[in-house]
Amino acid sequence: MTLNRRQFIGTSAAMAAALSAPMVKAQGKPRVVVVGGGAGGATAARYLAKDSKGGIDVTLIEPTRKYYTCFFSNLYLGGFKEIEDIGHSYGGLAAGGVNVVHDWAIGVDRDAKTVTLAGGGSVPYDKLILSPGIDFVEGAVEGWGLSAQNAMPHAYKAGSQSELLKAQLMAMPEGGTFAMIAPPNPYRCPPGPYERVSMVAHFLKQNNPTAKIIVADPKPKFSKMALFQEGWANHYDGMVDWIGEDFGGGNVSVDPNAMTVTIDGEETKVDVCNVIPAMKAGRIADLAGVTDGNWAPVNATDMSTKADADIYVLGDASSQGDMPKSGYSANSQAKVCANAVRGALTGSKVFPAKFANTCWSLIAPNDGVKVGATYEATPEKIAKVDGFISQTGESADLRKATYEESEGWYTGITSDMLG
Amino acid sequence: MRVFGIIFGVAASVISTVAVADKFGDPAAGEKVYRQCKSCHQVGDGAKHRIGPQLNGLFGRQAASHDDFRYSKALMRAGTGGLEWHADTLDAFLENPKAIASGTRMSFRGLKNPQERLDLIAYLRVFSDSPANIPEADPTASPTDHDIDPAILALKGDPEYGEYLSSECTTCHQTSGGDDGIPSIVLWPEEDFVLAMHAYKNKNRSHPVMQMMAGRLNAEEIAALAAYFAVLEE
Ligand SMILES: Cc1cc2nc3c(=O)[nH]c(=O)nc-3n(C[C@H](O)[C@H](O)[C@H](O)COP(=O)(O)OP(=O)(O)OC[C@H]3O[C@@H](n4cnc5c(N)ncnc54)[C@H](O)[C@@H]3O)c2cc1C
């Protein structure tokens, strides 16, 4: 990918930001700290800085210098994108007035209202927004742990993991086997594993057509199932073997040294094994004490946590009700939250919460499908209002238009998040 | 896919705002109205594409579906998304082409007089298969539910509210005006914006995401968005 103008400006602005970043505290302004510069956190930071026009001191804490989107990382596996197409700098946020601090948050002192950084020091806040994404539940897949993530990548956080999985896919022997261990609900991006199966199948069809894909799934059914299964039959006949809960797909163990997968007692030697374990909120939510079980329960009107009115949790880490864990959802929640936080700190008008989500998936070249819904805040949860889903048997023209729309969405959401 | 027939049925029985419910157009009068179309369109024996496509066999056909005519992206998108030409969709299109496909190349300000539209549609119907031969075919002319109350068009939106609401749009539509895959929505005239959103809300436009998003916005909210986007600087 060539460097375009926006990225070029972004890079130089990021350098300027890196110089000025370490906590020059504006006097007397309300302070918001955002932890995690992904779909939720970047959007919240950008909107708070933009809409308060400098009236709020916004600090974003994010360890990585570049955000690789999980969305479209499957298209990278399929060969439709280069890795740099899905990597975005934080220069636009810095230029938009956000203090970007590249560090890990390792603790939250709720009494003192400070966030502790791995690099030393702490940052005070009036309001704290956590959008740390996901971590994996330990021991969720027998035989797998984080120490095995090089032998059996999850590629469910994008970047080097995606590159690793792609390299393994490319190195598969002729007629080899690609295994996926799919996650139980709830997890990040419900159609994600199945879009990945489609993209892996597309790659193999081009490069290694006698290869096989096995999916062990602890669920009896999955998102857009009819659409994916129709697509697999149309484009990759006989290549994908999906083993659902009913056939023992949930009874799985792996051996990363031997490169074997055992499904319902039957051991298979595989060439690549993509383990996507059960998920939970990113660890900092736990450390802040705002989780209950695996996720952080929040109030639907503003995404504030049930545990602490000054701490908000966005995106995948939150437990909010009916919205799926997606980049679109996190972005939508971030805007509602930013509006409410700004109102609480500056007295600006707070408008009623409105949420939406649409997830596009690519099944094969120009064969795109989508599912979406709108949501509202109720006293109990974020509740679904209305929705739609692509239909089986749609025309090739419509599927192509849907795919092109997803490209438009990608450009739209990344600039909406990162400026 | 017959999206519009269903809507029409519901609107006619439930709302029945239009007094001309069972009035049919007059093809002879329609021929006179058609004179305005002639500089761009041909219809009848030997009709060919000119500036606009030829209009034989229009009824029941998917919009923008002549392979040998170059349509605007906007109309192609509408056709792919399910827009078919029937009395009700034609009526909406003829009243204001931009309400149905904002980027259409048909630069025609529209026929505001409902009787003229009924007549013109009746005239064009002559060049499609005869309704007498196919009983289930479109009625020659029928009332529609797309008319927008002038009070709605007159609403002045609150741009501050519009700015907040716009954050729902900018997840997909770029504020820079980029339009790959997803159309641009910045710097539209307010009226076009309001008409388009109400057309989605009433399901006269066929895109499912937009029907869903517009469906839950009320008239004030649509006005607020229109006011905001009309002046948005790049
Ligand atoms: C394969 C795949 C495909 C997907 N496709 C789509 C799609 O097509 N559409 C869609 O809408 N969604 C998609 N998603 C889902 C989407 O990526 C996530 O739902 C979204 O990124 C969630 O946003 P978030 O802000 O909660 O977390 P993230 O975007 O993951 O951001 C979390 C950030 O927090 C940082 N962080 C974590 N802990 C700390 C800490 N202690 N201190 C500081 N920073 C920290 C991380 O570095 C990271 O940058 C997909 C996901 C996958 C895996």
GROMACS .gro file of N, CA and C in nm, chain A residues 268-330:
model
  189
  268THR      N    1  -0.717  -3.573   1.538
  268THR     CA    2  -0.678  -3.545   1.399
  268THR      C    3  -0.550  -3.464   1.399
  269LYS      N    4  -0.459  -3.499   1.311
  269LYS     CA    5  -0.337  -3.421   1.291
  269LYS      C    6  -0.372  -3.306   1.197
  270VAL      N    7  -0.336  -3.184   1.234
  270VAL     CA    8  -0.371  -3.069   1.149
  270VAL      C    9  -0.245  -2.990   1.115
  271ASP      N   10  -0.256  -2.903   1.014
  271ASP     CA   11  -0.141  -2.823   0.973
  271ASP      C   12  -0.146  -2.682   1.030
  272VAL      N   13  -0.267  -2.631   1.040
  272VAL     CA   14  -0.286  -2.500   1.103
  272VAL      C   15  -0.401  -2.515   1.200
  273CYS      N   16  -0.388  -2.454   1.318
  273CYS     CA   17  -0.499  -2.459   1.412
  273CYS      C   18  -0.526  -2.320   1.469
  274ASN      N   19  -0.640  -2.266   1.433
  274ASN     CA   20  -0.681  -2.133   1.477
  274ASN      C   21  -0.775  -2.151   1.597
  275VAL      N   22  -0.720  -2.126   1.717
  275VAL     CA   23  -0.800  -2.144   1.838
  275VAL      C   24  -0.859  -2.010   1.881
  276ILE      N   25  -0.991  -2.000   1.880
  276ILE     CA   26  -1.058  -1.878   1.926
  276ILE      C   27  -1.129  -1.912   2.056
  277PRO      N   28  -1.063  -1.887   2.170
  277PRO     CA   29  -1.119  -1.933   2.297
  277PRO      C   30  -1.235  -1.844   2.345
  278ALA      N   31  -1.302  -1.889   2.450
  278ALA     CA   32  -1.405  -1.808   2.516
  278ALA      C   33  -1.343  -1.675   2.560
  279MET      N   34  -1.423  -1.571   2.565
  279MET     CA   35  -1.371  -1.436   2.591
  279MET      C   36  -1.429  -1.374   2.715
  280LYS      N   37  -1.358  -1.271   2.762
  280LYS     CA   38  -1.405  -1.189   2.874
  280LYS      C   39  -1.356  -1.046   2.851
  281ALA      N   40  -1.403  -0.955   2.935
  281ALA     CA   41  -1.362  -0.815   2.923
  281ALA      C   42  -1.211  -0.802   2.939
  282GLY      N   43  -1.151  -0.707   2.867
  282GLY     CA   44  -1.009  -0.678   2.884
  282GLY      C   45  -0.977  -0.659   3.032
  283ARG      N   46  -0.861  -0.707   3.073
  283ARG     CA   47  -0.827  -0.721   3.214
  283ARG      C   48  -0.840  -0.593   3.296
  284ILE      N   49  -0.817  -0.478   3.234
  284ILE     CA   50  -0.821  -0.354   3.312
  284ILE      C   51  -0.961  -0.330   3.371
  285ALA      N   52  -1.063  -0.383   3.307
  285ALA     CA   53  -1.199  -0.368   3.362
  285ALA      C   54  -1.212  -0.444   3.493
  286ASP      N   55  -1.149  -0.559   3.496
  286ASP     CA   56  -1.144  -0.640   3.617
  286ASP      C   57  -1.067  -0.566   3.727
  287LEU      N   58  -0.950  -0.514   3.687
  287LEU     CA   59  -0.865  -0.445   3.784
  287LEU      C   60  -0.935  -0.321   3.840
  288ALA      N   61  -1.020  -0.260   3.761
  288ALA     CA   62  -1.094  -0.143   3.809
  288ALA      C   63  -1.211  -0.185   3.898
  289GLY      N   64  -1.238  -0.313   3.903
  289GLY     CA   65  -1.345  -0.363   3.989
  289GLY      C   66  -1.485  -0.334   3.936
  290VAL      N   67  -1.499  -0.321   3.804
  290VAL     CA   68  -1.632  -0.290   3.750
  290VAL      C   69  -1.695  -0.408   3.677
  291THR      N   70  -1.630  -0.526   3.686
  291THR     CA   71  -1.690  -0.642   3.619
  291THR      C   72  -1.775  -0.723   3.715
  292ASP      N   73  -1.864  -0.804   3.657
  292ASP     CA   74  -1.942  -0.899   3.733
  292ASP      C   75  -1.935  -1.027   3.649
  293GLY      N   76  -1.856  -1.123   3.692
  293GLY     CA   77  -1.828  -1.237   3.603
  293GLY      C   78  -1.730  -1.192   3.495
  294ASN      N   79  -1.759  -1.230   3.371
  294ASN     CA   80  -1.666  -1.202   3.262
  294ASN      C   81  -1.674  -1.062   3.204
  295TRP      N   82  -1.783  -0.991   3.227
  295TRP     CA   83  -1.806  -0.864   3.158
  295TRP      C   84  -1.843  -0.753   3.257
  296ALA      N   85  -1.843  -0.630   3.209
  296ALA     CA   86  -1.875  -0.515   3.294
  296ALA      C   87  -2.018  -0.467   3.266
  297PRO      N   88  -2.110  -0.487   3.360
  297PRO     CA   89  -2.249  -0.443   3.338
  297PRO      C   90  -2.258  -0.290   3.335
  298VAL      N   91  -2.331  -0.237   3.240
  298VAL     CA   92  -2.345  -0.091   3.226
  298VAL      C   93  -2.491  -0.050   3.215
  299ASN      N   94  -2.513   0.079   3.242
  299ASN     CA   95  -2.646   0.137   3.224
  299ASN      C   96  -2.664   0.178   3.078
  300ALA      N   97  -2.783   0.150   3.024
  300ALA     CA   98  -2.804   0.168   2.881
  300ALA      C   99  -2.808   0.315   2.838
  301THR      N  100  -2.843   0.405   2.929
  301THR     CA  101  -2.859   0.544   2.885
  301THR      C  102  -2.727   0.611   2.853
  302ASP      N  103  -2.619   0.572   2.923
  302ASP     CA  104  -2.493   0.644   2.902
  302ASP      C  105  -2.369   0.556   2.907
  303MET      N  106  -2.385   0.425   2.924
  303MET     CA  107  -2.274   0.330   2.931
  303MET      C  108  -2.193   0.341   3.061
  304SER      N  109  -2.247   0.412   3.161
  304SER     CA  110  -2.179   0.414   3.292
  304SER      C  111  -2.193   0.276   3.355
  305THR      N  112  -2.092   0.238   3.435
  305THR     CA  113  -2.098   0.103   3.493
  305THR      C  114  -2.195   0.101   3.610
  306LYS      N  115  -2.248  -0.017   3.637
  306LYS     CA  116  -2.337  -0.033   3.752
  306LYS      C  117  -2.257  -0.016   3.880
  307ALA      N  118  -2.124  -0.041   3.871
  307ALA     CA  119  -2.041  -0.040   3.991
  307ALA      C  120  -1.995   0.100   4.030
  308ASP      N  121  -1.976   0.191   3.933
  308ASP     CA  122  -1.916   0.320   3.962
  308ASP      C  123  -1.965   0.422   3.860
  309ALA      N  124  -2.036   0.526   3.908
  309ALA     CA  125  -2.100   0.622   3.817
  309ALA      C  126  -1.998   0.705   3.739
  310ASP      N  127  -1.872   0.709   3.783
  310ASP     CA  128  -1.772   0.787   3.711
  310ASP      C  129  -1.687   0.702   3.617
  311ILE      N  130  -1.716   0.573   3.610
  311ILE     CA  131  -1.645   0.486   3.516
  311ILE      C  132  -1.744   0.430   3.414
  312TYR      N  133  -1.706   0.442   3.288
  312TYR     CA  134  -1.790   0.396   3.177
  312TYR      C  135  -1.716   0.283   3.107
  313VAL      N  136  -1.789   0.184   3.057
  313VAL     CA  137  -1.725   0.078   2.978
  313VAL      C  138  -1.797   0.067   2.844
  314LEU      N  139  -1.717   0.068   2.737
  314LEU     CA  140  -1.771   0.062   2.602
  314LEU      C  141  -1.732  -0.067   2.532
  315GLY      N  142  -1.807  -0.098   2.429
  315GLY     CA  143  -1.765  -0.201   2.334
  315GLY      C  144  -1.769  -0.341   2.390
  316ASP      N  145  -1.676  -0.422   2.343
  316ASP     CA  146  -1.677  -0.565   2.372
  316ASP      C  147  -1.676  -0.595   2.522
  317ALA      N  148  -1.608  -0.512   2.601
  317ALA     CA  149  -1.590  -0.541   2.743
  317ALA      C  150  -1.720  -0.523   2.822
  318SER      N  151  -1.815  -0.450   2.766
  318SER     CA  152  -1.936  -0.420   2.842
  318SER      C  153  -2.040  -0.531   2.827
  319SER      N  154  -2.125  -0.540   2.928
  319SER     CA  155  -2.243  -0.624   2.917
  319SER      C  156  -2.360  -0.527   2.921
  320GLN      N  157  -2.427  -0.511   2.806
  320GLN     CA  158  -2.524  -0.402   2.793
  320GLN      C  159  -2.663  -0.448   2.753
  321GLY      N  160  -2.677  -0.572   2.707
  321GLY     CA  161  -2.809  -0.613   2.660
  321GLY      C  162  -2.799  -0.676   2.524
  322ASP      N  163  -2.875  -0.620   2.428
  322ASP     CA  164  -2.896  -0.692   2.302
  322ASP      C  165  -2.793  -0.668   2.192
  323MET      N  166  -2.705  -0.569   2.208
  323MET     CA  167  -2.615  -0.539   2.095
  323MET      C  168  -2.505  -0.644   2.084
  324PRO      N  169  -2.472  -0.685   1.962
  324PRO     CA  170  -2.358  -0.776   1.945
  324PRO      C  171  -2.228  -0.702   1.971
  325LYS      N  172  -2.124  -0.775   2.007
  325LYS     CA  173  -1.993  -0.714   2.028
  325LYS      C  174  -1.929  -0.692   1.893
  326SER      N  175  -1.939  -0.568   1.843
  326SER     CA  176  -1.883  -0.537   1.711
  326SER      C  177  -1.821  -0.400   1.715
  327GLY      N  178  -1.740  -0.370   1.613
  327GLY     CA  179  -1.679  -0.239   1.602
  327GLY      C  180  -1.785  -0.132   1.582
  328TYR      N  181  -1.886  -0.167   1.503
  328TYR     CA  182  -1.994  -0.072   1.478
  328TYR      C  183  -2.066  -0.041   1.608
  329SER      N  184  -2.096  -0.145   1.687
  329SER     CA  185  -2.164  -0.124   1.815
  329SER      C  186  -2.079  -0.038   1.908
  330ALA      N  187  -1.949  -0.068   1.917
  330ALA     CA  188  -1.860   0.006   2.008
  330ALA      C  189  -1.857   0.153   1.969
   0.00000   0.00000   0.00000
